[in-house]
Coordinates of C-alpha atoms in Angstrom, one line a residue:
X1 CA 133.6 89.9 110.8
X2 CA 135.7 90.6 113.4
X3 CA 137.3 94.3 114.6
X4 CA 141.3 92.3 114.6
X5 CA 141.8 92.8 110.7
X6 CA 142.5 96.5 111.5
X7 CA 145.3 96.4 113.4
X8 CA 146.7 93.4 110.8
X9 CA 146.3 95.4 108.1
X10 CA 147.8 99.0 110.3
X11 CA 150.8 96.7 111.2
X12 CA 151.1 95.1 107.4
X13 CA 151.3 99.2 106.2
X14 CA 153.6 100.2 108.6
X15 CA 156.5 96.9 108.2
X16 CA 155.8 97.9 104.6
X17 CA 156.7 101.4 104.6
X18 CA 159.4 101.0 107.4
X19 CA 161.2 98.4 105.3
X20 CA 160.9 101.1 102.3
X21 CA 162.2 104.2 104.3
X22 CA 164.8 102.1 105.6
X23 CA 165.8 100.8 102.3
X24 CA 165.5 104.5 101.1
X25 CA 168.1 106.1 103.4
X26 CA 170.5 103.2 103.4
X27 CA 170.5 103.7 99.6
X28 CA 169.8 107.5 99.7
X29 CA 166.6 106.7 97.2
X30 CA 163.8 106.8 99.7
X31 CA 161.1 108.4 96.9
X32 CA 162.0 105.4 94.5
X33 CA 161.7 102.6 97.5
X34 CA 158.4 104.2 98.7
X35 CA 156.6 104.4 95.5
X36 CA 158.5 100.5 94.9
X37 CA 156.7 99.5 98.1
X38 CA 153.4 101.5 97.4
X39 CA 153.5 100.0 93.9
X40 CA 154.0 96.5 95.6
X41 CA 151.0 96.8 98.1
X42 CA 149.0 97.7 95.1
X43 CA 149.7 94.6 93.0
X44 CA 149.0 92.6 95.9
X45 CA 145.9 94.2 96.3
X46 CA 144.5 93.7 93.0
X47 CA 145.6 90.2 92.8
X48 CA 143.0 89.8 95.6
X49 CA 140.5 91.9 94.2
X50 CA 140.8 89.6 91.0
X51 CA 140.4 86.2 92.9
X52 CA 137.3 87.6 94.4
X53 CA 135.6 88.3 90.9
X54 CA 136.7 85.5 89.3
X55 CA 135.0 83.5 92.5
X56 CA 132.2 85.4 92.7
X57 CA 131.8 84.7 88.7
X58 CA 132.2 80.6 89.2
X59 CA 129.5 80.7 92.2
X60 CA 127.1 83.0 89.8
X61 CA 127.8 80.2 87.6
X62 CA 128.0 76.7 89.8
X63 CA 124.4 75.4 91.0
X64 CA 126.0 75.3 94.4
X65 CA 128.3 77.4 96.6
X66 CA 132.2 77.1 95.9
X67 CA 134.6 77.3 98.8
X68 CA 135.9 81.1 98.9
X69 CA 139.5 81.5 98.1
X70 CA 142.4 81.2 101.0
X71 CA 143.4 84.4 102.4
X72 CA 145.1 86.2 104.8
X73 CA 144.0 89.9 106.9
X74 CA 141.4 91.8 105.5
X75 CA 141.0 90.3 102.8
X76 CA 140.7 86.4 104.5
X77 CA 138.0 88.4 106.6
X78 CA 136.2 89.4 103.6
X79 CA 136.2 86.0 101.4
X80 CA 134.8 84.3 104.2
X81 CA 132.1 86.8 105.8
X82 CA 131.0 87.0 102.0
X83 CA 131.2 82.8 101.9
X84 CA 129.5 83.1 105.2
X85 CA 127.2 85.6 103.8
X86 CA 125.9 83.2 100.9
X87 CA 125.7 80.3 102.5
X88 CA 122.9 82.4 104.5
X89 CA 120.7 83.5 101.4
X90 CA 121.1 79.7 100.4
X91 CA 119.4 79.1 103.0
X92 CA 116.9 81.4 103.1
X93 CA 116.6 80.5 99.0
X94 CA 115.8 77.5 100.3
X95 CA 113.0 78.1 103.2
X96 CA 112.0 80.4 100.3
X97 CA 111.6 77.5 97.8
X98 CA 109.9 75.0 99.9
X99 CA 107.2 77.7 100.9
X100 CA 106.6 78.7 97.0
X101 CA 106.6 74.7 96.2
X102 CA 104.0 74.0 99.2
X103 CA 101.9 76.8 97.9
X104 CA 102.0 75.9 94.2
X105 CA 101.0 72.5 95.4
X106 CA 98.2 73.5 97.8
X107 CA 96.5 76.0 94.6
X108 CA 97.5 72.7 92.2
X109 CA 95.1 70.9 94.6
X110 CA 92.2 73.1 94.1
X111 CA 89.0 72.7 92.5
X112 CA 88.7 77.1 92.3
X113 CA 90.8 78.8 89.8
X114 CA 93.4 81.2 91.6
X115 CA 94.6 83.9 89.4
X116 CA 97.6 86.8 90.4
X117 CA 97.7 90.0 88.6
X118 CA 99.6 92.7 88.7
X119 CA 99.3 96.3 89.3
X120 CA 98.5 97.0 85.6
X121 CA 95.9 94.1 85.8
X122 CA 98.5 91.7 83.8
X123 CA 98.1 88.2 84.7
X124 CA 101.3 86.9 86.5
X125 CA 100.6 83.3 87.4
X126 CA 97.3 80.9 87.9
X127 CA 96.6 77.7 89.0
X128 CA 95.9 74.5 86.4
X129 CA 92.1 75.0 87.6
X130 CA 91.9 78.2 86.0
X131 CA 93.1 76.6 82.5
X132 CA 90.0 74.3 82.9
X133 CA 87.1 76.9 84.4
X134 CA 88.3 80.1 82.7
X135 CA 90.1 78.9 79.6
X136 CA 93.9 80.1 80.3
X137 CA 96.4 79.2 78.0
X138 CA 100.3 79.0 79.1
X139 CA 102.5 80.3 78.4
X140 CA 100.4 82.4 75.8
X141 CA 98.0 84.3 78.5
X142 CA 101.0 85.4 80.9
X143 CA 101.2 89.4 80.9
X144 CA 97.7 89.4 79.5
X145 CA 95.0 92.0 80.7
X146 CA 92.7 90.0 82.4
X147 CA 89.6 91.9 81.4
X148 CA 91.0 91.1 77.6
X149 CA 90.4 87.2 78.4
X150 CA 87.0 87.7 80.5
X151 CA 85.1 90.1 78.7
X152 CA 82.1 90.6 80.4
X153 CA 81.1 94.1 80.9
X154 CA 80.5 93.7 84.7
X155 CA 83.7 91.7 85.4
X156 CA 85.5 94.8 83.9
X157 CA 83.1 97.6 86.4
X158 CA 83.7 94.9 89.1
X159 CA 87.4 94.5 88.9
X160 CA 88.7 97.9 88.7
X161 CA 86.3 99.0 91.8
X162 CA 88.6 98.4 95.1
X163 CA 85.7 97.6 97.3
X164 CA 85.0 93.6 96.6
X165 CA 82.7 93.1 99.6
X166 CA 80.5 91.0 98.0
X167 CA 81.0 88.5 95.2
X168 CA 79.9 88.5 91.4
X169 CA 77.8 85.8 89.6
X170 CA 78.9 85.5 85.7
X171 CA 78.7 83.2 82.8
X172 CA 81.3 81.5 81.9
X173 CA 84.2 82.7 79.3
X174 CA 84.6 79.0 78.1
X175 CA 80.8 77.9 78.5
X176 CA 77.6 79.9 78.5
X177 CA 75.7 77.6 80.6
X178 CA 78.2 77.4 83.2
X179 CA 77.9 80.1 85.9
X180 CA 81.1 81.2 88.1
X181 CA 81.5 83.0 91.2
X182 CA 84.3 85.5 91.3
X183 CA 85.7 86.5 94.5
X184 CA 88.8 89.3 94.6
X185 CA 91.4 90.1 97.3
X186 CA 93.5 93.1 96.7
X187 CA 96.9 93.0 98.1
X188 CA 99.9 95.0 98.0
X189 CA 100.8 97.8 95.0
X190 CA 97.6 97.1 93.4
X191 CA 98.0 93.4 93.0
X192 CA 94.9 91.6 92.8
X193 CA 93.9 87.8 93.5
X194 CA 91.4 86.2 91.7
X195 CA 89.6 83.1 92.8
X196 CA 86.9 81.5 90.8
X197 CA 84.6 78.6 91.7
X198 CA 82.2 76.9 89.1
X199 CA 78.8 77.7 90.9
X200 CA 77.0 76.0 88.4
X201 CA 74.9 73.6 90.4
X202 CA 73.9 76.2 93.2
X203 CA 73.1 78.5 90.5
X204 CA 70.5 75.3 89.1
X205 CA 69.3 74.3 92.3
X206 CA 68.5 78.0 93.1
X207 CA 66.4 78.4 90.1
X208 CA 64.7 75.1 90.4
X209 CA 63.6 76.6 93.4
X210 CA 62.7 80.0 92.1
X211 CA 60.7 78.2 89.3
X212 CA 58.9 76.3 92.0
X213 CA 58.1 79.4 94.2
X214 CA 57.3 81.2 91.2
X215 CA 55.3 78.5 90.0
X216 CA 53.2 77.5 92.8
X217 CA 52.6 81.1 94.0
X218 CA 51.0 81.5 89.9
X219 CA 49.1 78.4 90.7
X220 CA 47.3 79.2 94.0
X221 CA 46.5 82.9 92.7
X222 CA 43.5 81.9 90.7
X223 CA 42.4 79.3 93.5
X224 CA 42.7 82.2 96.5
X225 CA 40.7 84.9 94.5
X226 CA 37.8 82.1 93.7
X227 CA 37.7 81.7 97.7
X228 CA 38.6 85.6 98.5
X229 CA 35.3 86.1 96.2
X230 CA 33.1 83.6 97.9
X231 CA 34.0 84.7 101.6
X232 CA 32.8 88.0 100.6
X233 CA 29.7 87.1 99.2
X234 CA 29.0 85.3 102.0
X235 CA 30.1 88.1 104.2
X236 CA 27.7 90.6 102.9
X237 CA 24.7 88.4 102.2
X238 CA 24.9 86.5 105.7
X239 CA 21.7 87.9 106.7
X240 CA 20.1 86.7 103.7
X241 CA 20.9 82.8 104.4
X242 CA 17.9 80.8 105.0
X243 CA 18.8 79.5 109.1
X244 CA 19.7 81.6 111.1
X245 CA 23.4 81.8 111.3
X246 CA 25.6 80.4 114.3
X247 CA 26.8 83.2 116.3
X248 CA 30.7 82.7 115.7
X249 CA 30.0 82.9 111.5
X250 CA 30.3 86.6 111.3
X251 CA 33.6 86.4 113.2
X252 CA 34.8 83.4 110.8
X253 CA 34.1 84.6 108.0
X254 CA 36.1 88.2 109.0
X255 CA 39.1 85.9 109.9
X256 CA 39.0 84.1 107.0
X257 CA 38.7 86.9 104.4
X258 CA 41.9 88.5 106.5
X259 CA 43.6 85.1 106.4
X260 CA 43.0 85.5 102.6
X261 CA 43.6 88.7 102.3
X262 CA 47.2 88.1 103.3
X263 CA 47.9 85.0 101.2
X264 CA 47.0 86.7 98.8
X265 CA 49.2 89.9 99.3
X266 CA 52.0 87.0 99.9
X267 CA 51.7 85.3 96.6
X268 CA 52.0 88.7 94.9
X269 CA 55.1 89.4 96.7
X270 CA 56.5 86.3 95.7
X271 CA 55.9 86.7 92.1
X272 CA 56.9 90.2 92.4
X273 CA 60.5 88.8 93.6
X274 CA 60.2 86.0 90.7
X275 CA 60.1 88.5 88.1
X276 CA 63.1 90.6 89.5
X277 CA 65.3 87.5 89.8
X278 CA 64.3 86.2 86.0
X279 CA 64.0 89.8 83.9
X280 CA 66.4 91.4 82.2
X281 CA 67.9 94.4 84.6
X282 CA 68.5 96.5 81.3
X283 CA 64.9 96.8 80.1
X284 CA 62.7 99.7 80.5
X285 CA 65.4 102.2 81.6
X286 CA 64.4 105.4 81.6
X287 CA 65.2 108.5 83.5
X288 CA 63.4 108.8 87.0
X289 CA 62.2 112.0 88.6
X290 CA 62.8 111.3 91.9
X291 CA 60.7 114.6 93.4
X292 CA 57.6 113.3 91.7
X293 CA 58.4 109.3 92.5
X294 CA 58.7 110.7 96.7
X295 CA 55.5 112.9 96.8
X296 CA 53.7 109.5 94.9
X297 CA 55.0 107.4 97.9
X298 CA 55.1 109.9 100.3
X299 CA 51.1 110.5 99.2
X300 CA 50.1 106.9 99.6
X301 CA 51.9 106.1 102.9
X302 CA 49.8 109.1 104.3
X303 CA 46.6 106.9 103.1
X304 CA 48.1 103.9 104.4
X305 CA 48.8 106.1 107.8
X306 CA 45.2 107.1 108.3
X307 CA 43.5 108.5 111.5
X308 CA 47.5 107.9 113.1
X309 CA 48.7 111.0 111.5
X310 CA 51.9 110.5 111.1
X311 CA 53.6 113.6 109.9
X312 CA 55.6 112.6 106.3
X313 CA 57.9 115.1 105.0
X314 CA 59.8 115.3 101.7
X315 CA 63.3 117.0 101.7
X316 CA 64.6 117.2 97.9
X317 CA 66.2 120.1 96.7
X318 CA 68.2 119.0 93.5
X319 CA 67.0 118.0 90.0
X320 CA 69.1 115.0 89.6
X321 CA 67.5 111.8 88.3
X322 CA 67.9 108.1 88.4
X323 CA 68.6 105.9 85.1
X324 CA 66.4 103.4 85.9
X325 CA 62.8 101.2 85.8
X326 CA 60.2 103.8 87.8
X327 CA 57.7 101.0 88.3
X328 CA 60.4 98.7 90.8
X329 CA 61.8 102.2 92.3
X330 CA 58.2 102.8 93.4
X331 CA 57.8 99.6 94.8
X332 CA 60.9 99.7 96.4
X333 CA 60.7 103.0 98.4
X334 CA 56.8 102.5 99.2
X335 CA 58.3 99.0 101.0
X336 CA 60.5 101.6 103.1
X337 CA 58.2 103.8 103.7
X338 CA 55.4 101.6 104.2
X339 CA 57.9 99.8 106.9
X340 CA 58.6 102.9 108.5
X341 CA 54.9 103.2 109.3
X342 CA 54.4 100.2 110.4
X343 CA 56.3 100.6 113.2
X344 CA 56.6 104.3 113.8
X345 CA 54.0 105.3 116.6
X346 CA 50.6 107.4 116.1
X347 CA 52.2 111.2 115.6
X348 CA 55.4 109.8 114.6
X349 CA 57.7 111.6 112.4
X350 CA 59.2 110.3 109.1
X351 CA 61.6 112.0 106.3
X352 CA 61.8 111.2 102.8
X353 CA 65.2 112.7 101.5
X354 CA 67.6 113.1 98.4
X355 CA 71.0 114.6 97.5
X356 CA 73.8 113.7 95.9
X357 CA 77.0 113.6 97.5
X358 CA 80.2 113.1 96.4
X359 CA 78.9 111.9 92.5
X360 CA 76.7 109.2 94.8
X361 CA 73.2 109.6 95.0
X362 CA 71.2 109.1 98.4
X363 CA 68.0 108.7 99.0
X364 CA 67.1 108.2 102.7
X365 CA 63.8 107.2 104.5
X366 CA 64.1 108.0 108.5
X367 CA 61.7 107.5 111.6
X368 CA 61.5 108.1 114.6
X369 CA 59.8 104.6 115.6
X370 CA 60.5 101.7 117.7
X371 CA 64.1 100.7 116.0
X372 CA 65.5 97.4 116.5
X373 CA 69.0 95.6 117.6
X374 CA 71.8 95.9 115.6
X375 CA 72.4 92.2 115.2
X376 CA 68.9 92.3 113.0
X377 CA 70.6 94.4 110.5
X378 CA 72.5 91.9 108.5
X379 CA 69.5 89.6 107.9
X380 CA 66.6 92.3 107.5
X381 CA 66.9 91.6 103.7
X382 CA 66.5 87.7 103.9
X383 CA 63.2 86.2 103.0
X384 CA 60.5 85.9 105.5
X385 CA 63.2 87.1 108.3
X386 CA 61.2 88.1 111.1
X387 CA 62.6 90.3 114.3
X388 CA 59.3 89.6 116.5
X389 CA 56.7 87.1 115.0
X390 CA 53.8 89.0 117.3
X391 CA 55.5 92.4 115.8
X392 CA 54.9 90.7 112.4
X393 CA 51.3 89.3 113.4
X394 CA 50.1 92.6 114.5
X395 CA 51.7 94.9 110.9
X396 CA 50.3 91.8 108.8
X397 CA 53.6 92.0 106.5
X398 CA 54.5 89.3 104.3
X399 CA 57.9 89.2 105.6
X400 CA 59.1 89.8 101.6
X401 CA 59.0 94.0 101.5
X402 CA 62.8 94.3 102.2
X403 CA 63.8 91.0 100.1
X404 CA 62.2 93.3 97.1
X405 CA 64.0 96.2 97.8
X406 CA 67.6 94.8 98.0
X407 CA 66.8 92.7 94.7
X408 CA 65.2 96.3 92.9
X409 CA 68.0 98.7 94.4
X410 CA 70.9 95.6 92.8
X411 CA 69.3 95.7 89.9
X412 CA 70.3 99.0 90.1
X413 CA 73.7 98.7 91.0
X414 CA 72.6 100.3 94.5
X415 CA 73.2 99.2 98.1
X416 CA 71.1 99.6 101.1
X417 CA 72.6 101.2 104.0
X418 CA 70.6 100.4 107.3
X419 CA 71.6 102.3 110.8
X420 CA 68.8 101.7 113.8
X421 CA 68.6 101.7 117.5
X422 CA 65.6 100.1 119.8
X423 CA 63.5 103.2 121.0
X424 CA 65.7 105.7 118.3
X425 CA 64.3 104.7 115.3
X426 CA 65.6 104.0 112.4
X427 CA 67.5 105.2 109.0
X428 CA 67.4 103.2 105.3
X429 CA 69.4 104.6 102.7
X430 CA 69.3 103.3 99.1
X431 CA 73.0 104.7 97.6
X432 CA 73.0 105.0 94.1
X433 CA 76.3 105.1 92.1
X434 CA 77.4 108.3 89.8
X435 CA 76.5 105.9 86.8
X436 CA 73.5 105.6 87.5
X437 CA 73.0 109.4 87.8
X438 CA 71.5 112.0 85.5
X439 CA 71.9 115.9 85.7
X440 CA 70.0 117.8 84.3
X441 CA 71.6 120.4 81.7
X442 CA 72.4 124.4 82.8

């Protein structure tokens, strides 16, 4: 709109209220002929200010945009900058439209179930996927909670956290045997979106394969021990066999019983891992002492240490303790700490610590070893990873210690914090969640 309608609307005024004055002196009534005039201006005014409602009520009205009304001066200005105005936001109603219709058709097209939810965790709108995988009725679930239509315990502890890092396996609400992977974005004032994908054929093929591992390891463990327990008979009674024996036997035999030795040490691993993939992470809870659990490990991995003297201290000063199973704890830390002296040299130093910090629960192993790269860090919990096969030839690891400990510290809601540099050694923390946490009372 154009700056011209002022002086139109000045000049308009002042014809009006010339006219009037001159009216009123050449009739001596110039009060009557100025409030005539003011009175006229006014009428004329309103007349316009009707026409624009009753337009602006047909367009609200009509599917499509009606032709403003004709007009002259300000107010011509104003019924076509507002016509100009609307034919603007049709426009962008319409960009507006074709994006919202590409999108619905996209999330139509997909096998996941997409779900939006509101700040109050309301659902808003979901994708015909999710009335198949997760059993959503329109127009009946709209504005339902959607922990009231998934009730699952976890789902509920997972949704309302605002960290969604990593993703979480569940039955299904429509099917038991059906497992789902749910995946959340957060977005906005506490809006949420949900996508779920029916993960029920991973989930088989990965317990087909844990059922074969778990199987085969059970299988060769009473083969190995029947050849663990010959080698060593023959090892100690070599002198007693009737020829004398080939130079190289002792060596053999030595190699052999190792070879065996580690086998062995890697079957039990395996079914170690077996067992915390298939049990039940609820059983056995009981509170943990962590003081007594550290000096246990802390006691052992000086055995383990031997003539390197390696100097392991213990830094716990509160009485918290973990809800938890003290047997896979154990295990878990003594793979840490076993780790760390591995690769931490003769006279190293390594620190066994717990506090609790801001209602989480830390319990930190540290060394001063030979660290590693940071790329190594992401994959140090993967089965049989290895940063240096000679590194892992000359500690005689399995290659499982760490694939234990991330599957015993989730079974305990916990995460494992690694932070290492080569020659600086390095730092595993096992954070523990305030749930997970007892106090003991004043």
């Amino acid at each position: 709109m154009n700056q011209s309608w002022h002086i139109a609307v000045l000049k308009r005024l002042v014809l009006l209220l010339g006219g009037a004055l001159a009216i009123g002196l050449l009739t001596e009534q110039i009060t009557l002929s100025l409030l005539i005039a003011c009175t006229i201006y006014l009428a004329w005014t309103l007349r316009n200010v009707f026409r624009l409602i009753s337009w602006l009520d047909s367009a609200a009205e009509s599917a499509d945009i009606l032709e403003p009304p004709s007009g002259h001066g300000l107010w011509g200005e104003l019924f076509d900058g507002m016509y100009r105005l609307m034919r603007k936001q049709e426009r962008a109603r319409s960009r507006l439209k074709a994006v919202i219709n590409r999108f619905q058709e996209s999330t139509t097209a997909l096998r996941e179930a997409v779900v939006f939810t509101n700040g109050q965790g309301q659902i808003e709108w979901w994708n015909p996927a999710a009335e198949h995988i997760l059993g959503l009725r329109n127009p009946h679930d709209v504005g339902q909670l959607i922990t009231n239509l998934i009730r699952h315990p976890r789902f509920a502890c997972y949704y309302e956290q605002k960290s969604y890092g990593e993703p979480l396996i569940l039955p299904s609400p429509v099917s038991s045997e059906k497992k789902l992977h749910y995946s959340i974005t957060l977005y906005g004032p506490e809006n949420r979106l949900l996508i779920v994908r029916d993960n029920t054929r991973i989930h088989q093929l990965e317990q087909m394969t844990k059922d074969f591992v778990a199987n085969v390891s059970h299988e060769l463990r009473t083969p190995l021990t029947v050849i663990t327990g010959y080698i060593e008979t023959l090892s100690d009674n070599i002198s007693l066999l009737p020829a004398p024996p080939i130079p190289v036997m002792p060596r053999a035999l030595d190699q052999m019983q190792s070879q065996a030795i580690r086998m062995a040490n890697t079957i039990e691993d395996l079914l170690i891992l077996s067992k915390l993939e298939t049990a039940d992470s609820q059983q056995d809870l009981m509170p943990v002492s962590i003081a007594p659990l550290l000096e246990s490990v802390a006691n052992d991995a000086r055995s383990f240490s031997g003539n390197r003297n390696h100097n392991i201290t213990i830094d716990c000063k509160t009485d918290t303790k973990i809800l938890g199973n003290s047997k896979e704890l154990q295990s878990a830390i003594s793979n840490i700490v076993f780790n760390a002296v591995k690769y931490t040299p003769d006279n190293g130093n390594i620190r066994l610590k717990w506090n609790v910090e801001l209602n989480n629960g830390y319990l930190s192993v540290k060394d001063d070893g030979i660290g590693m790269e940071p790329q190594h860090i992401p994959r140090l919990t993967e089965r049989f990873y290895r940063i240096d096969r000679s590194r892992h030839a000359s500690t005689g690891g399995t290659g499982l210690g760490l694939a234990i400990v991330k599957h015993v510290l989730l079974r305990h809601d916990a995460t494992l914090l690694v932070k290492s540099r080569p020659g600086r050694g390095s730092s595993f923390t096992c954070q523990f969640p305030q749930s997970r946490l007892l106090r003991e009372a004043a």
